[in-house]
Coordinates of C-alpha atoms in Angstrom, one line a residue:
Chain K
X259 CA 15.6 16.3 -32.3
X260 CA 14.9 17.3 -28.7
X261 CA 16.8 15.2 -26.1
X262 CA 14.8 12.4 -24.5
X263 CA 15.9 10.5 -21.4
X264 CA 19.5 10.4 -20.3
X265 CA 20.1 8.7 -17.0
X266 CA 22.9 7.3 -14.9
X267 CA 21.5 6.1 -11.6
X268 CA 22.7 4.2 -8.7
X269 CA 20.5 2.9 -5.9
X270 CA 23.1 1.7 -3.4
X271 CA 23.1 -2.1 -3.0
X272 CA 20.4 -2.6 -5.6
X273 CA 21.1 -1.1 -9.0
X274 CA 23.6 0.7 -11.2
X275 CA 22.3 1.6 -14.6
X276 CA 22.9 3.9 -17.5
X277 CA 20.6 4.4 -20.4
X278 CA 19.5 6.8 -23.1
X279 CA 16.2 6.8 -24.8
X280 CA 15.0 9.0 -27.6
X281 CA 11.6 10.9 -27.5
X282 CA 8.8 8.7 -28.8
X283 CA 10.9 5.5 -28.2
X284 CA 10.0 2.4 -26.2
X285 CA 12.6 0.7 -24.1
X286 CA 11.9 -2.8 -22.9
X287 CA 13.5 -3.6 -19.6
X288 CA 14.0 -7.3 -19.1
X289 CA 15.8 -9.5 -16.6
X290 CA 15.1 -12.1 -14.0
X291 CA 13.3 -11.4 -10.7
X292 CA 15.4 -9.2 -8.4
X293 CA 17.5 -7.8 -11.3
X294 CA 16.4 -4.3 -10.5
X295 CA 13.8 -3.6 -13.1
X296 CA 11.2 -2.1 -10.7
X297 CA 13.9 -0.3 -8.9
X298 CA 15.0 1.4 -12.1
X299 CA 11.5 2.7 -12.7
X300 CA 11.2 3.8 -9.1
X301 CA 14.6 5.6 -9.4
X302 CA 13.5 7.4 -12.5
X303 CA 10.2 8.4 -11.0
X304 CA 11.9 9.7 -7.9
X305 CA 10.3 7.2 -5.5
X306 CA 13.6 5.9 -4.1
X307 CA 16.8 7.8 -3.3
X308 CA 19.4 7.6 -6.0
X309 CA 22.9 8.8 -6.7
X310 CA 23.7 9.9 -10.2
X311 CA 21.8 12.0 -12.8
X312 CA 18.5 11.9 -14.6
X313 CA 17.9 14.2 -17.5
X314 CA 14.6 14.4 -19.3
X315 CA 13.9 16.6 -22.2
X316 CA 17.0 18.6 -21.5
X317 CA 16.0 19.3 -17.9
X318 CA 17.8 17.8 -14.9
X319 CA 15.6 15.9 -12.5
X320 CA 18.4 15.3 -10.0
X321 CA 20.3 18.6 -9.8
X322 CA 18.5 20.0 -7.9
X323 CA 16.4 17.0 -6.9
X324 CA 12.9 17.4 -8.4
X325 CA 10.1 16.0 -6.3
X326 CA 8.1 13.1 -7.7
X327 CA 5.0 15.2 -8.3
X328 CA 6.8 17.6 -10.6
X329 CA 8.5 15.0 -12.8
X330 CA 5.5 14.4 -15.0
X331 CA 5.9 10.6 -15.0
X332 CA 3.0 8.3 -15.8
X333 CA 3.3 5.0 -13.9
X334 CA 1.4 1.8 -14.5
X335 CA 1.9 -0.8 -11.8
X336 CA 1.7 -4.5 -12.1
X337 CA -1.2 -4.6 -9.6
X338 CA -2.6 -1.4 -11.1
X339 CA -2.8 0.4 -7.7
X340 CA -6.0 2.2 -8.6
X341 CA -7.4 4.2 -5.8
X342 CA -9.9 1.8 -4.3
X343 CA -12.2 4.6 -3.0
X344 CA -12.6 6.4 -6.4
X345 CA -14.4 5.2 -9.4
X346 CA -12.7 4.6 -12.7
X347 CA -13.4 8.2 -14.0
X348 CA -12.2 9.8 -10.8
X349 CA -9.1 7.7 -10.9
X350 CA -8.3 8.9 -14.4
X351 CA -9.2 12.5 -13.5
X352 CA -7.0 12.4 -10.4
X353 CA -3.8 13.6 -12.1
X354 CA -5.7 16.4 -13.9
X355 CA -7.3 17.6 -10.7
X356 CA -4.0 17.5 -8.9
X357 CA -2.6 19.9 -11.5
X358 CA -5.4 22.3 -10.7
X359 CA -8.1 21.5 -13.1
X360 CA -11.6 21.9 -11.6
X361 CA -13.7 18.8 -11.1
X362 CA -15.9 19.2 -14.2
X363 CA -13.1 20.0 -16.6
X364 CA -10.9 17.2 -15.3
X365 CA -13.8 14.7 -15.7
X366 CA -14.4 16.0 -19.3
X367 CA -10.8 15.4 -20.2
X368 CA -10.6 12.0 -18.4
X369 CA -13.6 10.5 -20.1
X370 CA -12.2 10.3 -23.6
X371 CA -9.2 8.4 -22.2
X372 CA -11.5 5.7 -20.8
X373 CA -13.1 5.6 -24.2
X374 CA -9.8 5.3 -26.0
X375 CA -8.8 2.4 -23.8
X376 CA -12.2 0.8 -24.4
X377 CA -13.6 1.1 -20.9
X378 CA -15.7 4.2 -21.3
X379 CA -18.8 2.3 -20.1
X380 CA -17.2 1.4 -16.8
X381 CA -16.5 5.0 -15.7
X382 CA -18.7 4.7 -12.6
X383 CA -17.3 1.5 -11.3
X384 CA -14.9 1.2 -8.4
X385 CA -11.7 -0.8 -8.9
X386 CA -13.1 -3.7 -6.9
X387 CA -15.8 -4.1 -9.5
X388 CA -13.4 -4.3 -12.4
X389 CA -11.7 -7.4 -13.9
X390 CA -7.9 -7.5 -14.0
X391 CA -7.8 -6.5 -17.7
X392 CA -10.4 -3.7 -17.2
X393 CA -8.4 -2.3 -14.2
X394 CA -5.2 -2.4 -16.2
X395 CA -6.9 -0.4 -19.0
X396 CA -8.1 2.2 -16.4
X397 CA -4.6 2.3 -15.0
X398 CA -3.1 3.0 -18.4
X399 CA -5.7 5.6 -19.1
X400 CA -4.9 7.2 -15.7
X401 CA -1.1 7.3 -16.5
X402 CA -1.6 8.7 -20.0
X403 CA -4.3 11.3 -19.1
X404 CA -2.0 13.5 -17.1
X405 CA 0.2 14.0 -20.2
X406 CA 3.4 12.5 -18.9
X407 CA 6.8 13.0 -20.5
X408 CA 8.1 9.7 -19.2
X409 CA 5.8 6.7 -19.2
X410 CA 6.8 3.8 -16.9
X411 CA 5.0 0.5 -17.3
X412 CA 5.8 -2.2 -14.8
X413 CA 4.7 -5.5 -16.3
X414 CA 1.4 -4.2 -17.4
X415 CA 0.4 -7.6 -18.8
X416 CA 1.4 -9.7 -15.8
X417 CA -1.4 -11.6 -14.2
X418 CA -3.8 -11.2 -17.1
X419 CA -5.4 -14.0 -19.0
X420 CA -3.5 -14.8 -22.2
X421 CA -6.3 -13.5 -24.5
X422 CA -6.8 -10.3 -22.5
X423 CA -3.1 -9.7 -22.4
X424 CA -2.7 -10.1 -26.1
X425 CA -5.5 -7.7 -27.0
X426 CA -4.2 -5.2 -24.5
X427 CA -0.7 -5.6 -26.1
X428 CA -2.1 -4.7 -29.5
X429 CA -3.9 -1.6 -28.2
X430 CA -0.9 -0.5 -26.1
X431 CA 1.3 -0.7 -29.2
X432 CA -1.2 1.6 -31.0
X433 CA -1.1 4.2 -28.2
X434 CA 2.7 4.0 -27.8
X435 CA 3.2 4.6 -31.5
X436 CA 1.5 8.0 -31.3
X437 CA 3.0 8.8 -27.9
X438 CA 5.7 11.6 -28.0
X439 CA 7.3 10.9 -24.6
X440 CA 9.8 8.3 -23.6
X441 CA 8.4 4.9 -22.5
X442 CA 10.1 2.2 -20.4
X443 CA 8.3 -1.1 -20.3
X444 CA 9.3 -3.8 -17.8
X445 CA 8.3 -7.2 -19.1
X446 CA 8.9 -10.9 -18.7
X447 CA 7.9 -11.6 -22.2
X448 CA 10.3 -11.8 -25.2
X449 CA 7.3 -11.0 -27.4
X450 CA 6.8 -7.7 -25.7
X451 CA 10.4 -6.8 -26.1
X452 CA 10.5 -7.8 -29.8
X453 CA 7.1 -6.3 -30.9
X454 CA 6.7 -3.1 -28.8
X455 CA 10.3 -1.9 -28.2
X456 CA 12.8 0.1 -30.1
X457 CA 15.6 -1.0 -27.7
X458 CA 16.0 -3.6 -25.1
X459 CA 17.7 -3.0 -21.8
X460 CA 18.8 -6.3 -20.1
X461 CA 19.3 -6.1 -16.3
X462 CA 21.1 -8.7 -14.4
X463 CA 21.9 -8.6 -10.7
X464 CA 21.4 -4.8 -10.6
X465 CA 23.6 -4.1 -13.6
X466 CA 23.0 -3.4 -17.3
X467 CA 24.0 -6.7 -19.0
X468 CA 23.1 -5.5 -22.5
X469 CA 21.5 -2.6 -24.2
X470 CA 20.6 -2.8 -27.9
X471 CA 18.0 -3.1 -30.6
X472 CA 15.6 -6.0 -30.0
X473 CA 16.8 -8.2 -33.0
X474 CA 20.4 -7.7 -31.9
X475 CA 19.6 -8.7 -28.3
X476 CA 17.5 -11.6 -29.4
X477 CA 20.3 -12.9 -31.8
X478 CA 23.2 -12.3 -29.4
X479 CA 21.9 -12.6 -25.8
X480 CA 24.5 -12.1 -23.1
X481 CA 22.6 -13.5 -20.1
X482 CA 21.1 -17.0 -19.6
X483 CA 17.8 -15.3 -18.8
X484 CA 17.5 -13.6 -22.2
X485 CA 18.8 -16.8 -23.9
X486 CA 15.9 -18.6 -22.2
X487 CA 13.4 -16.0 -23.2
X488 CA 14.4 -16.1 -26.9
X489 CA 15.0 -19.8 -26.9
X490 CA 18.8 -19.9 -27.7
X491 CA 21.6 -21.9 -26.2
X492 CA 24.3 -19.4 -25.1
X493 CA 27.7 -20.5 -23.7
X494 CA 29.9 -17.9 -22.0
X495 CA 33.7 -18.0 -22.0
X496 CA 35.0 -14.9 -20.3
X497 CA 33.9 -12.0 -22.5
X498 CA 33.2 -14.3 -25.5
X499 CA 29.8 -15.8 -26.1
X500 CA 28.8 -18.6 -28.4
X501 CA 25.1 -19.1 -29.4
X502 CA 23.3 -21.9 -31.3
X503 CA 19.8 -22.8 -31.9
X504 CA 18.2 -25.8 -30.1
X505 CA 17.3 -27.2 -33.6
X506 CA 21.0 -27.3 -34.5
X507 CA 21.7 -29.8 -31.7
X508 CA 22.0 -33.5 -32.4
X509 CA 20.8 -35.9 -29.7
X510 CA 22.1 -39.4 -29.4
X511 CA 22.3 -42.1 -26.8
X512 CA 25.9 -43.1 -27.5
X513 CA 28.9 -40.7 -27.5
X514 CA 29.0 -39.2 -31.0
X515 CA 32.0 -40.1 -33.1
X516 CA 31.8 -37.6 -35.9
X517 CA 33.3 -34.2 -36.5
X518 CA 31.2 -32.3 -34.0
X519 CA 33.6 -30.2 -31.8
X520 CA 31.1 -29.4 -29.1
X521 CA 29.6 -32.3 -27.2
X522 CA 28.1 -32.7 -23.8
X523 CA 26.9 -35.7 -21.8
X524 CA 23.8 -35.0 -19.7
X525 CA 20.5 -36.0 -18.2
X526 CA 17.2 -35.2 -19.7
X527 CA 15.3 -33.0 -17.3
X528 CA 12.2 -32.1 -19.2
X529 CA 10.5 -32.3 -22.6
X530 CA 7.7 -30.3 -24.1
X531 CA 6.0 -29.7 -27.4
X532 CA 7.5 -26.8 -29.2
X533 CA 5.9 -26.0 -32.6
X534 CA 6.4 -29.1 -34.7
X535 CA 9.3 -30.4 -32.6
X536 CA 9.8 -31.7 -29.1
X537 CA 12.0 -29.4 -27.0
X538 CA 14.4 -31.1 -24.6
X539 CA 15.9 -29.6 -21.5
X540 CA 19.2 -31.2 -20.7
X541 CA 21.3 -30.7 -17.5
X542 CA 25.0 -31.3 -18.3
X543 CA 26.4 -32.2 -15.0
X544 CA 27.8 -30.1 -12.2
X545 CA 28.8 -26.6 -13.4
X546 CA 27.9 -27.5 -17.0
X547 CA 25.4 -25.5 -19.0
X548 CA 21.7 -26.3 -19.1
X549 CA 21.0 -26.8 -22.8
X550 CA 17.9 -26.9 -25.1
X551 CA 17.6 -29.3 -28.0
X552 CA 14.8 -29.8 -30.5
X553 CA 14.1 -33.2 -32.0
X554 CA 11.3 -34.5 -34.1
X555 CA 8.6 -36.4 -32.3
X556 CA 9.6 -39.4 -34.3
X557 CA 13.2 -39.1 -33.1
X558 CA 12.0 -38.7 -29.6
X559 CA 10.1 -41.9 -29.9
X560 CA 13.0 -43.8 -31.6
X561 CA 15.4 -42.8 -28.8
X562 CA 12.8 -43.7 -26.2
X563 CA 13.4 -40.3 -24.6
X564 CA 12.0 -39.7 -21.1
X565 CA 13.0 -37.5 -18.3
X566 CA 15.9 -39.0 -16.4
X567 CA 17.5 -40.6 -19.5
X568 CA 21.2 -40.0 -20.1
X569 CA 21.9 -38.5 -23.5
X570 CA 24.7 -37.0 -25.6
X571 CA 24.3 -33.6 -27.3
X572 CA 26.5 -32.3 -30.0
X573 CA 26.5 -29.4 -32.3
X574 CA 28.6 -28.6 -35.4
X575 CA 31.0 -25.7 -35.3
X576 CA 29.3 -24.2 -38.4
X577 CA 26.1 -23.9 -36.5
X578 CA 27.7 -21.9 -33.6
X579 CA 27.8 -18.1 -33.8
X580 CA 30.5 -16.4 -31.7
X581 CA 30.3 -12.8 -30.5
X582 CA 31.7 -10.6 -27.9
Chain Q
X94 CA -22.8 -20.1 6.1
X95 CA -22.0 -23.5 4.8
X96 CA -23.4 -26.4 6.8
X97 CA -21.1 -26.8 9.8
X98 CA -19.1 -30.1 9.7
X99 CA -17.6 -30.6 13.1
X100 CA -14.1 -31.9 13.6
X101 CA -13.9 -34.6 16.3
X102 CA -14.1 -32.9 19.7
X103 CA -10.6 -32.3 21.2
X104 CA -12.1 -33.3 24.6
X105 CA -13.9 -31.7 27.5
X106 CA -12.4 -28.3 28.6
X107 CA -10.2 -29.1 31.6
X108 CA -11.6 -27.8 34.9
X109 CA -8.4 -26.0 35.7
X110 CA -9.2 -23.6 32.8
X111 CA -13.0 -23.8 32.9
X112 CA -13.4 -22.7 36.6
X113 CA -11.3 -19.5 36.4
X114 CA -12.9 -18.6 33.1
X115 CA -16.3 -18.8 34.6
X116 CA -15.2 -16.8 37.7
X117 CA -13.8 -14.1 35.4
X118 CA -17.0 -14.0 33.3
X119 CA -19.1 -13.8 36.5
X120 CA -16.9 -11.0 37.9
X121 CA -17.5 -8.9 34.7
X122 CA -21.2 -9.6 34.4
X123 CA -22.5 -9.7 38.0
X124 CA -22.2 -6.0 38.9
X125 CA -24.0 -5.0 35.7
X126 CA -26.8 -7.4 36.4
X127 CA -27.0 -6.1 40.0
X128 CA -27.2 -2.6 38.7
X129 CA -30.0 -3.5 36.2
X130 CA -32.0 -5.4 38.9
X131 CA -31.8 -2.6 41.4
X132 CA -32.7 0.2 39.1
X133 CA -36.0 2.0 40.0
X134 CA -37.4 1.8 36.4
X135 CA -40.7 3.5 37.3
X136 CA -39.3 6.8 38.4
X137 CA -36.6 6.9 35.8
X138 CA -37.9 9.5 33.5
X139 CA -38.9 11.8 36.3
X140 CA -35.4 11.7 37.8
X141 CA -33.7 12.3 34.4
X142 CA -35.6 15.6 34.0
X143 CA -34.4 17.0 37.3
X144 CA -32.4 20.3 36.7
X145 CA -29.1 19.0 38.2
X146 CA -29.4 15.8 36.0
X147 CA -30.3 17.8 32.9
X148 CA -27.4 20.1 33.4
X149 CA -24.9 17.2 33.8
X150 CA -26.3 15.4 30.8
X151 CA -26.1 18.5 28.7
X152 CA -22.5 19.2 29.9
X153 CA -21.4 15.7 29.3
X154 CA -22.8 15.8 25.8
X155 CA -21.2 19.1 25.1
X156 CA -17.8 18.3 26.5
X157 CA -17.6 14.9 24.9
X158 CA -18.5 16.2 21.5
X159 CA -16.0 19.1 21.8
X160 CA -13.4 16.5 22.8
X161 CA -14.2 14.4 19.6
X162 CA -13.9 17.6 17.6
X163 CA -10.6 18.4 19.2
X164 CA -9.3 14.9 18.4
X165 CA -10.5 15.1 14.8
X166 CA -8.9 18.5 14.2
X167 CA -5.7 18.0 16.1
X168 CA -5.3 14.2 16.4
X169 CA -5.7 13.4 12.7
X170 CA -2.7 15.5 11.7
X171 CA -0.7 14.0 14.6
X172 CA -1.6 10.5 13.4
X173 CA -0.6 11.4 9.9
X174 CA 2.7 12.8 11.1
X175 CA 3.5 9.6 13.0
X176 CA 2.4 7.4 10.1
X177 CA 3.9 9.2 7.1
X178 CA 6.7 11.6 8.0
X179 CA 10.1 10.3 9.0
X180 CA 11.9 12.5 11.5
X181 CA 14.2 12.1 14.4
X182 CA 12.4 11.2 17.6
X183 CA 9.4 9.8 15.9
X184 CA 9.5 6.6 18.0
X185 CA 9.9 8.7 21.1
X186 CA 6.9 10.9 20.2
X187 CA 4.8 7.9 19.5
X188 CA 5.7 6.5 23.0
X189 CA 4.9 9.8 24.7
X190 CA 1.6 10.1 22.9
X191 CA 0.5 6.7 24.3
X192 CA 1.5 7.5 27.9
X193 CA -2.0 8.9 28.8
X194 CA -3.4 5.5 27.9
X195 CA -1.9 4.0 31.0
X196 CA -1.5 7.0 33.2
X197 CA -3.8 7.0 36.2
X198 CA -6.4 9.7 35.5
X199 CA -5.8 11.5 38.8
X200 CA -2.2 11.9 37.8
X201 CA -3.3 13.3 34.5
X202 CA -5.4 15.8 36.4
X203 CA -2.4 16.8 38.6
X204 CA -0.2 17.1 35.6
X205 CA -2.8 19.4 33.8
X206 CA -3.1 21.5 37.0
X207 CA 0.7 21.8 37.1
X208 CA 0.8 23.1 33.5
X209 CA -2.4 25.2 33.4
X210 CA -2.9 26.1 37.1
X211 CA -2.6 29.7 38.3
X212 CA 1.1 29.3 38.9
X213 CA 1.6 26.7 36.1
X214 CA 4.0 26.6 33.3
X215 CA 1.4 27.8 30.8
X216 CA -1.2 28.9 33.2
X217 CA 0.7 31.8 34.7
X218 CA 1.7 33.5 31.5
X219 CA -1.8 32.9 30.2
X220 CA -3.3 34.6 33.2
X221 CA -0.9 37.5 33.1
X222 CA -1.2 38.2 29.4
X223 CA -5.0 37.6 28.9
X224 CA -6.4 37.3 32.4
X225 CA -7.6 33.8 31.5
X226 CA -7.6 31.0 34.1
X227 CA -8.3 27.5 32.8
X228 CA -8.8 25.3 35.9
X229 CA -12.3 24.7 37.2
X230 CA -13.9 25.8 33.9
X231 CA -15.8 24.0 31.2
X232 CA -12.7 24.5 29.1
X233 CA -10.7 22.6 31.7
X234 CA -13.2 19.7 31.4
X235 CA -12.7 19.6 27.6
X236 CA -8.9 19.9 28.1
X237 CA -8.8 17.0 30.5
X238 CA -11.1 14.8 28.3
X239 CA -8.9 15.6 25.2
X240 CA -5.8 14.7 27.2
X241 CA -7.1 11.2 28.1
X242 CA -9.0 10.5 24.8
X243 CA -6.5 11.7 22.2
X244 CA -4.2 8.7 22.4
X245 CA -7.1 6.3 21.6
X246 CA -7.9 8.4 18.6
X247 CA -4.4 8.9 17.4
X248 CA -3.5 5.2 17.7
X249 CA -6.6 4.1 15.8
X250 CA -6.0 6.5 13.0
X251 CA -2.3 6.0 12.7
X252 CA -2.9 2.3 12.5
X253 CA -5.5 2.7 9.8
X254 CA -3.1 5.0 7.8
X255 CA -0.3 2.5 8.1
X256 CA -2.5 -0.4 7.0
X257 CA -3.7 1.6 4.0
X258 CA 0.0 1.9 3.1
X259 CA 2.2 4.6 1.6
X260 CA 1.9 3.0 -1.8
X261 CA -1.2 5.0 -2.8
X262 CA 0.6 8.1 -1.6
X263 CA 3.4 7.3 -4.1
X264 CA 0.8 6.8 -6.8
X265 CA -0.7 10.1 -6.0
X266 CA 2.7 11.8 -6.2
X267 CA 3.4 10.4 -9.6
X268 CA 0.1 11.9 -10.7
X269 CA 1.2 15.3 -9.6
X270 CA -0.5 15.6 -6.2
X271 CA 1.2 17.5 -3.4
X272 CA 1.2 16.2 0.1
X273 CA -1.9 18.2 1.2
X274 CA -3.9 17.0 -1.8
X275 CA -2.7 13.5 -1.2
X276 CA -3.7 13.6 2.4
X277 CA -7.1 15.0 1.5
X278 CA -8.0 12.9 -1.4
X279 CA -6.2 9.6 -0.7
X280 CA -4.8 9.1 2.8
X281 CA -7.7 10.3 4.8
X282 CA -10.5 8.6 2.7
X283 CA -8.6 5.3 2.9
X284 CA -8.2 5.7 6.7
X285 CA -11.8 6.6 7.2
X286 CA -12.8 3.4 9.1
X287 CA -10.0 4.1 11.6
X288 CA -11.2 7.7 11.9
X289 CA -14.7 6.6 12.8
X290 CA -13.7 3.9 15.3
X291 CA -11.1 6.2 16.8
X292 CA -13.7 8.9 17.2
X293 CA -16.2 6.6 18.8
X294 CA -13.5 5.3 21.2
X295 CA -12.5 8.8 22.1
X296 CA -16.1 9.9 22.7
X297 CA -16.7 6.9 25.0
X298 CA -13.6 7.6 26.9
X299 CA -14.5 11.2 27.3
X300 CA -18.0 10.5 28.4
X301 CA -16.8 8.3 31.2
X302 CA -13.8 10.4 32.3
X303 CA -13.9 11.2 36.0
X304 CA -10.5 11.3 37.7
X305 CA -8.7 13.8 35.6
X306 CA -11.8 16.0 35.3
X307 CA -12.5 16.2 39.0
X308 CA -8.9 16.9 39.8
X309 CA -8.4 19.6 37.2
X310 CA -11.8 21.0 36.7
X311 CA -13.6 20.3 39.9
X312 CA -17.2 19.4 40.4
X313 CA -19.3 22.5 40.0
X314 CA -22.9 22.0 38.8
X315 CA -23.5 23.7 35.5
X316 CA -19.9 24.3 34.5
X317 CA -17.8 21.3 35.3
X318 CA -20.1 18.7 36.8
X319 CA -20.4 16.0 34.1
X320 CA -22.4 12.8 34.5
X321 CA -19.7 10.7 36.2
X322 CA -19.0 13.6 38.7
X323 CA -22.7 13.9 39.4
X324 CA -23.0 10.1 40.0
X325 CA -20.1 10.4 42.4
X326 CA -21.8 13.3 44.2
X327 CA -25.2 11.8 44.5
X328 CA -24.0 8.4 45.6
X329 CA -23.7 9.6 49.3
X330 CA -27.1 11.3 49.6
X331 CA -29.2 9.7 46.9
X332 CA -27.9 6.2 45.9
X333 CA -31.0 5.5 43.9
X334 CA -30.4 8.5 41.7
X335 CA -26.8 7.4 41.3
X336 CA -27.9 4.0 40.1
X337 CA -30.3 5.6 37.6
X338 CA -27.6 7.8 36.2
X339 CA -25.3 4.8 36.0
X340 CA -27.9 3.0 33.9
X341 CA -27.9 5.8 31.4
X342 CA -24.1 5.6 31.0
X343 CA -24.3 1.8 30.8
X344 CA -26.8 2.1 28.0
X345 CA -24.5 4.4 26.1
X346 CA -21.6 2.0 26.6
X347 CA -23.7 -0.9 25.1
X348 CA -24.6 1.3 22.1
X349 CA -20.9 2.2 21.6
X350 CA -19.9 -1.5 21.7
X351 CA -22.6 -2.3 19.2
X352 CA -21.5 0.5 16.9
X353 CA -17.9 -0.5 17.1
X354 CA -18.6 -4.2 16.5
X355 CA -20.4 -3.3 13.3
X356 CA -17.5 -1.1 12.3
X357 CA -15.0 -3.8 13.0
X358 CA -16.9 -6.4 11.1
X359 CA -17.1 -4.2 8.1
X360 CA -13.4 -3.5 8.5
X361 CA -12.6 -7.2 8.6
X362 CA -14.5 -7.9 5.4
X363 CA -12.6 -5.3 3.3

């Protein structure tokens, strides 16, 4: 197997990250705003100054420093960043022409990419005449058309309508499965991480909080952000974590007497429909964890639950999974 | 436009503001109105075809277009350098480039003479090596015009390049474009509105340039006598002709303002 991406980068004051990714693999990068996700992509592309090493396909991109244009990265930005003065076809052909292809040949190679992304009939339109979803398809076509070895997708579904985003997600999955290079996908969506990715990189405050397979990260999250994304309660005690499902939580108005070892007193902050259940968001006092609890709609009615109400939460030790 | 719904009036404008405002407007408009009223419209065409006038018109057209060409070819790269390349002394260079904006034109003429004159810093070696003397030639006119017009052009284009942002340059780089390709295919097309308005400003400035030109290039019919210089010369002996020629330049100014307004309105809508 040829080596894929191997990187250890530091952007002073913003990011320290180390990761490896195999050829053909997709790495989802998740984390709260300001965690350094976009900075990581910019660092790998060479758009910001970094310390450390980036190796791609066995070649070093950092020693000696390789300029952005010679790295063969394909970038898709959250706001597409299509060239406003060029039509869709010229946008896609831009990378091919930059690499020396004559106008005609570049256009001939660019057009099938528009077709593949389902926007072949929009070739003559300028970005201002495209919808968000169409523009994002053109942007993906533009990134893929120049045959990159490293594909960097920065929240490609952000800002799109739910329906548009989900159909684009399905198509992107299809393209990524036949793509031989390394893909990094920044996302805010647990679904993206679970369905598109081979591994998940969790960033938090400019550091790697977790790197693992999607099911593993989903089952054993190490940051409150990921716990929220996958809908788990996670308690941290030094290096030890304890996780339990919202459905394992018992909600009562009086202090529970039974054998439950974990109990919290708190104020109900929010409630929303979640599948067949009602998901409660409870704040457990100063410094205490914010917890999720699922109850049946009937129970919610019996307990006369409403935001502001004081409640007790408890969970049985057997329902709690501990990990390091 | 939707139907205007007026907010309650904030009150009558106070006289302490209204009076000076009207005085200012009068000051700006009155001389132009006087010029229009006093112009001998009937003989206008005949006067404009006089040899001296035709020469000056031709020379003004030639030198102002050459100036614009100089700005485009030299000023565009300078604007790019200031907008896109980080180097020591960039802020200083930008400041120096803007000096001719506020420099009295006659001082610009003296400075040019000092540099390119027979005994000047550049002038002397130029004369000794090639036998070329610059002052009091048509080239000197273009040089003087370029000196005073370039800052207008550079500032307009640099501003447009900054507004368009370096982001698209980054995108182009990820797509494999080198800096020249990026400049040609991305930076320049996106800065085009700035290039156009900068060129129009530079052209208008060149067309009206008088002080630096007469100091550095003189006032010789056929080689260095542009329209403003001719107006100045005729004012003593033939004030009527001077007014006629002034009307021509005024008309040009009005057209320039109209063109720029259109340009700016388009720019604001983008």
